Coordinates of C-alpha atoms in Angstrom, one line a residue:
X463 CA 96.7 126.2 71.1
X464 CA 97.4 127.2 67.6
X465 CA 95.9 125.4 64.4
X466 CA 98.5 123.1 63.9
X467 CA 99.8 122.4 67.5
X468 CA 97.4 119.2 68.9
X469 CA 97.3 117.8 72.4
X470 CA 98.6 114.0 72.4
X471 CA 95.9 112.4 73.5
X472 CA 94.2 113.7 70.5
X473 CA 97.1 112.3 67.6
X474 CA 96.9 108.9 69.7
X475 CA 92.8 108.4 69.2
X476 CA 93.2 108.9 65.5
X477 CA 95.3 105.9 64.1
X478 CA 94.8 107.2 60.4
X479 CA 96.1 110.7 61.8
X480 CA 98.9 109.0 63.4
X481 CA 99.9 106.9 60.3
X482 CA 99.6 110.5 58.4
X483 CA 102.5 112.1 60.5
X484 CA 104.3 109.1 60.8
X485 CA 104.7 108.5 56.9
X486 CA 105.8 112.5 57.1
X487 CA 108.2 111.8 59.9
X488 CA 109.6 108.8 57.5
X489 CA 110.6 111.6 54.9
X490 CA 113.4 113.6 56.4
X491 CA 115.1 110.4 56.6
X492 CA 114.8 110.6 53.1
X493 CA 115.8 114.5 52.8
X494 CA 119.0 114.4 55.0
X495 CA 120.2 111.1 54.3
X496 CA 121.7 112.2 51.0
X497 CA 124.0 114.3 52.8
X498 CA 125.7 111.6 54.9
X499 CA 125.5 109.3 52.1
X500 CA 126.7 110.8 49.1
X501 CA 128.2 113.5 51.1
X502 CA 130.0 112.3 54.4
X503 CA 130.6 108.6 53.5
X504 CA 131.3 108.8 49.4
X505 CA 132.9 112.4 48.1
X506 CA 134.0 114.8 50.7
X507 CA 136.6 112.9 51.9
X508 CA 138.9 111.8 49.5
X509 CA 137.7 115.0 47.4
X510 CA 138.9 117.3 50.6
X511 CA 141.9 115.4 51.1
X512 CA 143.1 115.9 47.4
X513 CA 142.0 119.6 47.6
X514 CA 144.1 119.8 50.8
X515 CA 146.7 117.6 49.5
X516 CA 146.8 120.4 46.4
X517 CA 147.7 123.5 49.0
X518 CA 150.1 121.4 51.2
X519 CA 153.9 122.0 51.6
X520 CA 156.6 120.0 50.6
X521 CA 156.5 117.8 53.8
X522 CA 152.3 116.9 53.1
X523 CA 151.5 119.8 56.0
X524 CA 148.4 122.1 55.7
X525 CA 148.4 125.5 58.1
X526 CA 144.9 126.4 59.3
X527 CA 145.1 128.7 61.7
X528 CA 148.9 128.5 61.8
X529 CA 148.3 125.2 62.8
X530 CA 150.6 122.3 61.0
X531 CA 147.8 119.4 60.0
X532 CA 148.8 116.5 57.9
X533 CA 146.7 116.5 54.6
X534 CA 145.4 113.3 55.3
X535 CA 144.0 114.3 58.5
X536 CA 141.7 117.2 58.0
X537 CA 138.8 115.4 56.8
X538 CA 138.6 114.1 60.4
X539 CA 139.5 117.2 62.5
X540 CA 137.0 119.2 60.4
X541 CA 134.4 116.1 61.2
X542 CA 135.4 116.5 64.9
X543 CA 134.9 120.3 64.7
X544 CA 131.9 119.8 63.4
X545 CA 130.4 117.6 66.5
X546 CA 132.3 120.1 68.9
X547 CA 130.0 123.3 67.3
X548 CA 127.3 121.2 67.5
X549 CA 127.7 120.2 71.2
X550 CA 127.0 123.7 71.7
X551 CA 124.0 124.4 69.9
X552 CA 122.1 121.5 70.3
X553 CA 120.8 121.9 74.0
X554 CA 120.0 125.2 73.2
X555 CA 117.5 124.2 70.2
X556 CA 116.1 120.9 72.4
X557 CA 115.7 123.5 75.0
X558 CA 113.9 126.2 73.2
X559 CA 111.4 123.2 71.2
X560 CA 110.1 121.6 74.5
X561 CA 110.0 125.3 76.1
X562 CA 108.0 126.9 73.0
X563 CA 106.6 123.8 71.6
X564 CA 107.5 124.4 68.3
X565 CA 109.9 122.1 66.4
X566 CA 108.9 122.7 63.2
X567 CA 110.6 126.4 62.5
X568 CA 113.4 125.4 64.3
X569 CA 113.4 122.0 62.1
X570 CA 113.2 124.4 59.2
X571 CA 116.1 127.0 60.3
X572 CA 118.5 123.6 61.2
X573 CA 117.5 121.8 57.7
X574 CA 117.8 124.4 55.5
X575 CA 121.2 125.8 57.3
X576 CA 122.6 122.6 56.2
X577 CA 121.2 122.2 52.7
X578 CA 122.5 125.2 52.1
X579 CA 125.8 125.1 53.5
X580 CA 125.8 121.5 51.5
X581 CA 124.4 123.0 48.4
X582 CA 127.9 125.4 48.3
X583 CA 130.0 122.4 47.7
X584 CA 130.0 123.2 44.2
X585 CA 132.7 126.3 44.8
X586 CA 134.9 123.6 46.2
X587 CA 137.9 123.6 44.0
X588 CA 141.5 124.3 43.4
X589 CA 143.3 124.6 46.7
X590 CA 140.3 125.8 49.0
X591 CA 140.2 123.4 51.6
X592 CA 139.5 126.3 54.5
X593 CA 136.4 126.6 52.3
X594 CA 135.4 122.6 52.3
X595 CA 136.7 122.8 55.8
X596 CA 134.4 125.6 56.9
X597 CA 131.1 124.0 54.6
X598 CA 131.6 120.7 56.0
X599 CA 131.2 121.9 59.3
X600 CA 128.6 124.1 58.8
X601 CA 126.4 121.3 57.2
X602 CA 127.2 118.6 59.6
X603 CA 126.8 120.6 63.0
X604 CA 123.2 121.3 61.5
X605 CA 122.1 118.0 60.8
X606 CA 122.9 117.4 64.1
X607 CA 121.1 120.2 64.9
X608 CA 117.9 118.8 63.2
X609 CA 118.0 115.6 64.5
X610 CA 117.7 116.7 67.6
X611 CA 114.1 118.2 66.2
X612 CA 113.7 115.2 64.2
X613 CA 113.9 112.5 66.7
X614 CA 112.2 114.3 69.8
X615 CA 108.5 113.7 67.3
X616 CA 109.8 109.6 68.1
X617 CA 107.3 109.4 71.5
X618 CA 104.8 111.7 70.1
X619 CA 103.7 109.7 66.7
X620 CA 104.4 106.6 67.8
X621 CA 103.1 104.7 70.5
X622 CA 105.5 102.3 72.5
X623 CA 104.7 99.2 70.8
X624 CA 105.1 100.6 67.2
X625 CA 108.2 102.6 67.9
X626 CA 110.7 99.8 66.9
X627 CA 109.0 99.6 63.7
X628 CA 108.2 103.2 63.3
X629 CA 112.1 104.0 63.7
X630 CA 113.6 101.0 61.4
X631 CA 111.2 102.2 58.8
X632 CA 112.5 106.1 58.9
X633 CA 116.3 104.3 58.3
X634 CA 114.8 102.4 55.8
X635 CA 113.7 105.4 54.2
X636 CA 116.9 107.4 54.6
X637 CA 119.1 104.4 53.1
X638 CA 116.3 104.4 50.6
X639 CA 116.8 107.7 48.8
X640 CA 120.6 107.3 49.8
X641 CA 120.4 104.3 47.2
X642 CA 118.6 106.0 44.9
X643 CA 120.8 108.9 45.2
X644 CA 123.7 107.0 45.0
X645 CA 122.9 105.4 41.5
X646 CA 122.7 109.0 39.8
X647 CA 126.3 110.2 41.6
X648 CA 127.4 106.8 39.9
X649 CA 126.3 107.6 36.5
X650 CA 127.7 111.0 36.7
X651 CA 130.7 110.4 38.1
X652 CA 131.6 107.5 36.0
X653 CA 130.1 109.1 32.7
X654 CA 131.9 112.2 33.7
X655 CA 133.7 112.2 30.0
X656 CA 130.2 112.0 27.9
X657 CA 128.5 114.8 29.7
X658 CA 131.4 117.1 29.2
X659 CA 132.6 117.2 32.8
X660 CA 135.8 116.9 34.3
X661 CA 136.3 114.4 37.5
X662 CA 136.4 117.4 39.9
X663 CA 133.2 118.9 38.3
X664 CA 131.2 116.0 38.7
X665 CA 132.4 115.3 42.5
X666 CA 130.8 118.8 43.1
X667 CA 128.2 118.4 41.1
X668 CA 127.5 115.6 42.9
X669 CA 127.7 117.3 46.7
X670 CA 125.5 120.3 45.7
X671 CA 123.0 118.0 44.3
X672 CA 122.8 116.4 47.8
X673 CA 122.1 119.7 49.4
X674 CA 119.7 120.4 47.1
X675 CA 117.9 117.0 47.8
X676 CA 117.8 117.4 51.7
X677 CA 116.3 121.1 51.2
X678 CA 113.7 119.9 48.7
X679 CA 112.2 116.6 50.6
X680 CA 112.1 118.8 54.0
X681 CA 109.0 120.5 52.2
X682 CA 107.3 116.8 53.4
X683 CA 107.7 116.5 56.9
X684 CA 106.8 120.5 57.8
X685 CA 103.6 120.1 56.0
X686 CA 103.1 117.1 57.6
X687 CA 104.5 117.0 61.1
X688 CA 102.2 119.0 64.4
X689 CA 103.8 121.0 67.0
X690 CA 102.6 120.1 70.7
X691 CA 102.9 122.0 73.7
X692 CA 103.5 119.3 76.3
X693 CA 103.8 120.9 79.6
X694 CA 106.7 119.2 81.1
X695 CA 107.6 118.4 85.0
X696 CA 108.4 122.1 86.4
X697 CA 107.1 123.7 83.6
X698 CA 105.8 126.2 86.2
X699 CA 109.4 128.1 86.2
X700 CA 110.0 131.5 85.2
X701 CA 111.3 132.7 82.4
X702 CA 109.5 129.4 79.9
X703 CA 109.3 129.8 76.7
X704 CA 112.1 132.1 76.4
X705 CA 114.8 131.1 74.2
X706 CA 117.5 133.1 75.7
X707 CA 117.3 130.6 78.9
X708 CA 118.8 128.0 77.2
X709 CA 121.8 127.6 79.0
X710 CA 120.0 127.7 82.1
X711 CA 117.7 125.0 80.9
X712 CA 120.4 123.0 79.6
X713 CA 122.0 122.8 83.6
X714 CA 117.9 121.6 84.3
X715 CA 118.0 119.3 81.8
X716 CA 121.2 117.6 83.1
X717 CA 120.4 118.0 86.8
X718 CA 116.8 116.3 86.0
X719 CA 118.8 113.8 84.1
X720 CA 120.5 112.8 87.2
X721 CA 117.4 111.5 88.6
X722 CA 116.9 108.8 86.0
X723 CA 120.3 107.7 86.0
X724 CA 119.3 104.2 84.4
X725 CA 118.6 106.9 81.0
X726 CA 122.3 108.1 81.4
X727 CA 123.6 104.6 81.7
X728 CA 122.0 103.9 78.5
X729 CA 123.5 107.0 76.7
X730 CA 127.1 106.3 78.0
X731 CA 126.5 103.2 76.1
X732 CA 125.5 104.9 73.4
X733 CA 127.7 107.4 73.3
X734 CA 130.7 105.1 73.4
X735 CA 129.7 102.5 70.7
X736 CA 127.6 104.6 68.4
X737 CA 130.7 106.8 68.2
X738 CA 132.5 104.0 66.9
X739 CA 129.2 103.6 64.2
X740 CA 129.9 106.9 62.6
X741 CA 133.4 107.1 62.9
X742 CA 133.5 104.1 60.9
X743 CA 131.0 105.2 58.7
X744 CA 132.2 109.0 57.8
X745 CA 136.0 107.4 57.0
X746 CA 135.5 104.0 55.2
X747 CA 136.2 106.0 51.9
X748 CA 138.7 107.2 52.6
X749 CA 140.0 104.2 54.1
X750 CA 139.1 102.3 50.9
X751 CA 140.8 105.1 48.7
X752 CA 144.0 105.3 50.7
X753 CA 144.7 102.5 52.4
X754 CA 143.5 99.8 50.0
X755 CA 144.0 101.6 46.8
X756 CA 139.9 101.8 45.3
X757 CA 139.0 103.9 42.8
X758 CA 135.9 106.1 42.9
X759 CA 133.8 103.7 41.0
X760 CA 134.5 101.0 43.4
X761 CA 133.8 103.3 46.6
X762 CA 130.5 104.6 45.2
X763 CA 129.6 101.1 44.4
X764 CA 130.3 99.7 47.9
X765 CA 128.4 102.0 49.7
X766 CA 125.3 101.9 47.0
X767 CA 125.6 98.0 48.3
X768 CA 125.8 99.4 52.0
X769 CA 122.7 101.4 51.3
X770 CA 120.8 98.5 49.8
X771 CA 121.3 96.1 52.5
X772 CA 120.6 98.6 55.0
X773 CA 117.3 98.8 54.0
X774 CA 116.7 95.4 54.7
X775 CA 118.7 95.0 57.9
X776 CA 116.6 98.0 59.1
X777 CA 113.6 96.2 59.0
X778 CA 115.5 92.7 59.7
X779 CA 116.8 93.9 63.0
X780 CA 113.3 95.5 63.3
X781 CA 111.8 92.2 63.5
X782 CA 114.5 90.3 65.4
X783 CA 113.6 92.9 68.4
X784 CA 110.0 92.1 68.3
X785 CA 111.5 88.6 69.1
X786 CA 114.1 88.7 70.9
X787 CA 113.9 92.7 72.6
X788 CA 115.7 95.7 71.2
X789 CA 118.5 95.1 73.7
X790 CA 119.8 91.9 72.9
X791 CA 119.5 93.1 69.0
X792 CA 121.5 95.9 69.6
X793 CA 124.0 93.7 71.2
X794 CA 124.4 91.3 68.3
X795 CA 124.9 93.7 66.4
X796 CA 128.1 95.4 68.3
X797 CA 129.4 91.9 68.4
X798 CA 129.1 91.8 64.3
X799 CA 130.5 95.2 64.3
X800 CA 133.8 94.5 65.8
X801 CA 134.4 91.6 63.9
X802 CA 133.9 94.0 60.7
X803 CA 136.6 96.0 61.7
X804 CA 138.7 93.0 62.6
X805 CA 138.1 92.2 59.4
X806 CA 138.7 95.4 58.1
X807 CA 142.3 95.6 59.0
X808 CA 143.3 92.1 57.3
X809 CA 141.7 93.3 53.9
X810 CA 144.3 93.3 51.5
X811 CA 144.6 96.4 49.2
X812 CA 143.5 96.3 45.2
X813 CA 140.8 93.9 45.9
X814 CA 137.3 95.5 45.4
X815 CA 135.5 92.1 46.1
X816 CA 136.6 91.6 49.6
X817 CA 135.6 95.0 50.5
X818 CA 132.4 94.4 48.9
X819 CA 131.8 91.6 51.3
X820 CA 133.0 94.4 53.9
X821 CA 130.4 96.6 52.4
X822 CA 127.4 93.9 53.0
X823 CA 128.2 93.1 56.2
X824 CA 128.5 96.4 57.3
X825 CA 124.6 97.5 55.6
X826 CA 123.3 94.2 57.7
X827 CA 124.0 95.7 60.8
X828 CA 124.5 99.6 60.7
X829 CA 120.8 100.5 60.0
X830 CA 118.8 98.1 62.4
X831 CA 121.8 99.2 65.3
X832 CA 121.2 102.7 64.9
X833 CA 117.8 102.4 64.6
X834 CA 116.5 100.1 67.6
X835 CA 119.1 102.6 69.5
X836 CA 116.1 105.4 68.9
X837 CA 113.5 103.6 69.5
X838 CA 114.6 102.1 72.8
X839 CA 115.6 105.5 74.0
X840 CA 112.5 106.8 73.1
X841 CA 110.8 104.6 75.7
X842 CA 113.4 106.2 78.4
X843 CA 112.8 110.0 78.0
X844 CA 109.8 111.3 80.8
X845 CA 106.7 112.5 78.9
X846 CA 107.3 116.3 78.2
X847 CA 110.8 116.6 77.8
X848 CA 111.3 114.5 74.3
X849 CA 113.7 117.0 72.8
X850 CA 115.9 118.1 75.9
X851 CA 116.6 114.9 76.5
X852 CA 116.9 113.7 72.4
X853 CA 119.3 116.8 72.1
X854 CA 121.2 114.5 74.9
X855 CA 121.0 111.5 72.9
X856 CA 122.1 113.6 69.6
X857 CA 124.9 114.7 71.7
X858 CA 125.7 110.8 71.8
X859 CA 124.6 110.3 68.2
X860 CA 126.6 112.9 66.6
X861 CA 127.2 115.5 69.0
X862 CA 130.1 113.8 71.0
X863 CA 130.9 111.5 68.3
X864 CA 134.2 113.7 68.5
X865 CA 136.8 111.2 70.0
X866 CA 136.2 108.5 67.2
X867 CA 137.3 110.8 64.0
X868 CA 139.6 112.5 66.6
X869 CA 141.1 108.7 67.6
X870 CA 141.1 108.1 63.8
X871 CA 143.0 110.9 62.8
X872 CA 145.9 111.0 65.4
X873 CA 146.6 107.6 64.8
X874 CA 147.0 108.0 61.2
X875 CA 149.2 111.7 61.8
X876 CA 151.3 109.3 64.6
X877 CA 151.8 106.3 62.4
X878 CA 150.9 107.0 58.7
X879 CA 149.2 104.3 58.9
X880 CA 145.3 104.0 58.0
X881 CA 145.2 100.4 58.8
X882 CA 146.3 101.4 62.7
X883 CA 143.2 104.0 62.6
X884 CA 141.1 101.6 61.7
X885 CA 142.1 98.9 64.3
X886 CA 142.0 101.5 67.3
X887 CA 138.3 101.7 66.6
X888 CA 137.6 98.3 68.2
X889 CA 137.4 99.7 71.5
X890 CA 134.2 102.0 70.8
X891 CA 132.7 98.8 70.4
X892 CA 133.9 96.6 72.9
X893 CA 133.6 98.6 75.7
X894 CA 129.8 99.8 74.5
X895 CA 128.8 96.7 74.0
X896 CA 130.1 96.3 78.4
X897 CA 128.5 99.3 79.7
X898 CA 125.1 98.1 77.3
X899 CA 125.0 94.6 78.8
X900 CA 125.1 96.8 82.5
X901 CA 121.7 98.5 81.5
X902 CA 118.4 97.5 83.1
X903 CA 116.3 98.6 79.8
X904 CA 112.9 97.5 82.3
X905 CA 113.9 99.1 85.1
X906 CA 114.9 102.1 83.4
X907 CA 111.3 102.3 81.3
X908 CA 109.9 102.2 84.5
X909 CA 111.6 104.9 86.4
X910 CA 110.9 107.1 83.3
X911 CA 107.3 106.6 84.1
X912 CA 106.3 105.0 80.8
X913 CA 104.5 101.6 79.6
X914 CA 107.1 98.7 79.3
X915 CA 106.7 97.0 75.7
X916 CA 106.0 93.7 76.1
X917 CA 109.4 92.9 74.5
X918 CA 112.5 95.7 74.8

């Protein structure tokens, strides 16, 4: 055992030690948040769509790859490229942590990957949208990536009854600094003039900044964060601990899986409704700029409203479960979700205050959804194997969270239509919130072989 890897029966004796990690844990929430704030929800869209929309044809057609794209479309194929690379990394890494133990480098390598490829933003101009094409993907397949690492420390810093509250507080944190965050990008970008910058310069000024946020505020959780060496169920086979087995754990990992089939149930769920979540959540700008005809100001200011709210239906939703059990929370919430989008499609364009009504309810529910989905997974993953089966759930989180921006795109590329995309979302939620209502959560802690919360 090395100096910073503990046993968890040791972190769970010492509450102050516990609290200590946990407060770490909080601040890559923090860190990455940035990214799919300012980032993935605010800038990159509309800025890659007019950076594609400068190096398209007469008839609005890109050509990657030989490839006729509508300009308006490759924000979302590049987001569903993104998931698709990261669907093949991410059981390697979840692999490779519970083999070796040792989240935190790989944390590191994932984080730092991303801030990086984030950080590059800044050379995003003129007509380079294979460039913005290329970084996007880069930075979003590794915070995927790192979430995997991020979320697998859930189970082991948190004990079953804290873990809803554990989990709503790291959102809170994240919409946190994506408030903060968000308040400087406003300033900038609406100041652009006074501090000698053109539009374009301050967008990218604006996206490297976020990359340079997420790498900084990593520093908080390694320091913070222990490795554990777990041993899980058939740890006794060859070949663990080497990370070039990965692929072969990966078919382990999914044939284990198939003994808790209650778990998959609940991540067929997932996957179907939460795809809906960040579909929604990665194209709203560009939905507010072209459909409904907002400028900047107005976008950054809706989601700075998004992020604000969020913090408090974090911890709202947080509470409701205590109450009423994560499940039934979550399913309020896909209920409020598809009236949003309902909504949504009924907005009429030019009218900032309707979509900042949009905006609120949208920050009431998307934190405490997203979050109480965590926590109540956490209680369904065996003891041992918290990041194979959390690279699972990333899969669901962001890793197959393909068909949604996919779904969005081709409608618009069919129709021209951004009001259509945004209707043919529903479904995510309706049928998610079918296959959720289906799931057992009791039953399923049980057959996981963990303590069943008094409420879940």
């Amino acid at each position: 055992m090395t100096a910073d890897t503990i046993e968890p029966e040791e972190y769970a004796s010492d509450p102050a030690e516990r609290r200590r990690e946990q407060r770490g844990w909080y601040f890559y929430d923090f860190a990455c948040s940035v990214y799919s704030t300012s980032v993935l929800t605010v800038f990159l869209g509309p800025y890659l769509t007019s950076v594609a929309r400068a190096a398209a044809d007469a008839d609005g057609f890109v050509h990657p790859l030989g490839i006729p794209v509508r300009a308006g479309s490759l924000f979302a194929y590049a987001v569903s490229a993104s998931i698709v690379v990261a669907v093949l990394v991410m059981p390697l890494v979840g692999a490779a942590a519970d083999r070796t133990g040792r989240k935190k480098p790989l944390l590191a390598a994932s984080a730092y990957l991303g801030a990086a490829a984030t950080a590059g933003m800044f050379f995003l101009a003129g007509d380079r949208y294979l460039l913005g094409a290329f970084l996007l993907i880069v930075a979003n397949a590794s915070l995927s990536v790192s979430m995997v690492l991020y979320n697998a420390y859930l189970p082991q810093i948190a004990q079953p009854d804290e873990r809803d509250a554990v989990s709503s507080r790291g959102w809170a944190f994240g919409y946190t600094s994506g408030a903060l965050v968000l308040v400087l990008n406003l300033v900038l970008y609406s100041g652009h003039d006074s501090f000698g910058l053109t539009e374009g310069e301050a967008v990218r000024i604006c996206l490297a900044s976020a990359g340079v946020w997420w790498g900084a505020f990593t520093l908080v959780p390694l320091r913070r964060l222990r490795d554990r060496q777990v041993r899980p169920e058939g740890a006794e086979r060859a070949g663990e601990g080497a990370v070039g087995s990965g692929w072969g754990q990966l078919r382990a990992t999914l044939k284990d899986m198939r003994r808790h089939p209650l778990t998959l149930s609940f991540l067929l769920a997932y996957l179907i409704y939460n795809d809906g979540i960040q579909t929604v959540i990665s194209q709203a700008s560009i939905y507010g700029s072209e459909e409904l005809k907002l400028d900047q100001t107005t976008l950054i200011t809706a989601v700075l409203l998004v992020q604000v709210l969020a913090v408090a239906g974090a911890l709202g939703m947080g509470r409701l479960a205590r109450t009423h059990g994560a499940k039934r929370t979550i399913l309020g919430s896909l209920a409020v979700w598809t009236l949003i989008l309902a909504a949504g499609y009924f907005l009429p364009a030019e009218s900032p205050v309707f979509f900042y009504w949009l905006a609120a309810a949208i920050g009431l529910v998307m934190g405490g959804s997203q979050a109480l989905s965590r926590s109540l997974f956490s209680h369904l993953v065996p003891r041992g194997k918290e990041a194979e089966y959390f690279s699972a759930y990333e899969m669901s989180d962001r890793g197959l969270s393909w068909l949604g921006p996919l779904v969005f795109g081709l409608a618009y590329q069919l129709t021209g239509s951004y009001r259509d995309a945004i209707i043919s979302l529903v479904i995510f939620f309706v049928v998610g919130f079918a296959l959720l209502a289906r799931v057992p959560v009791r039953r399923a802690v049980e057959a996981a072989g963990n303590p069943v919360p008094e409420r879940i």
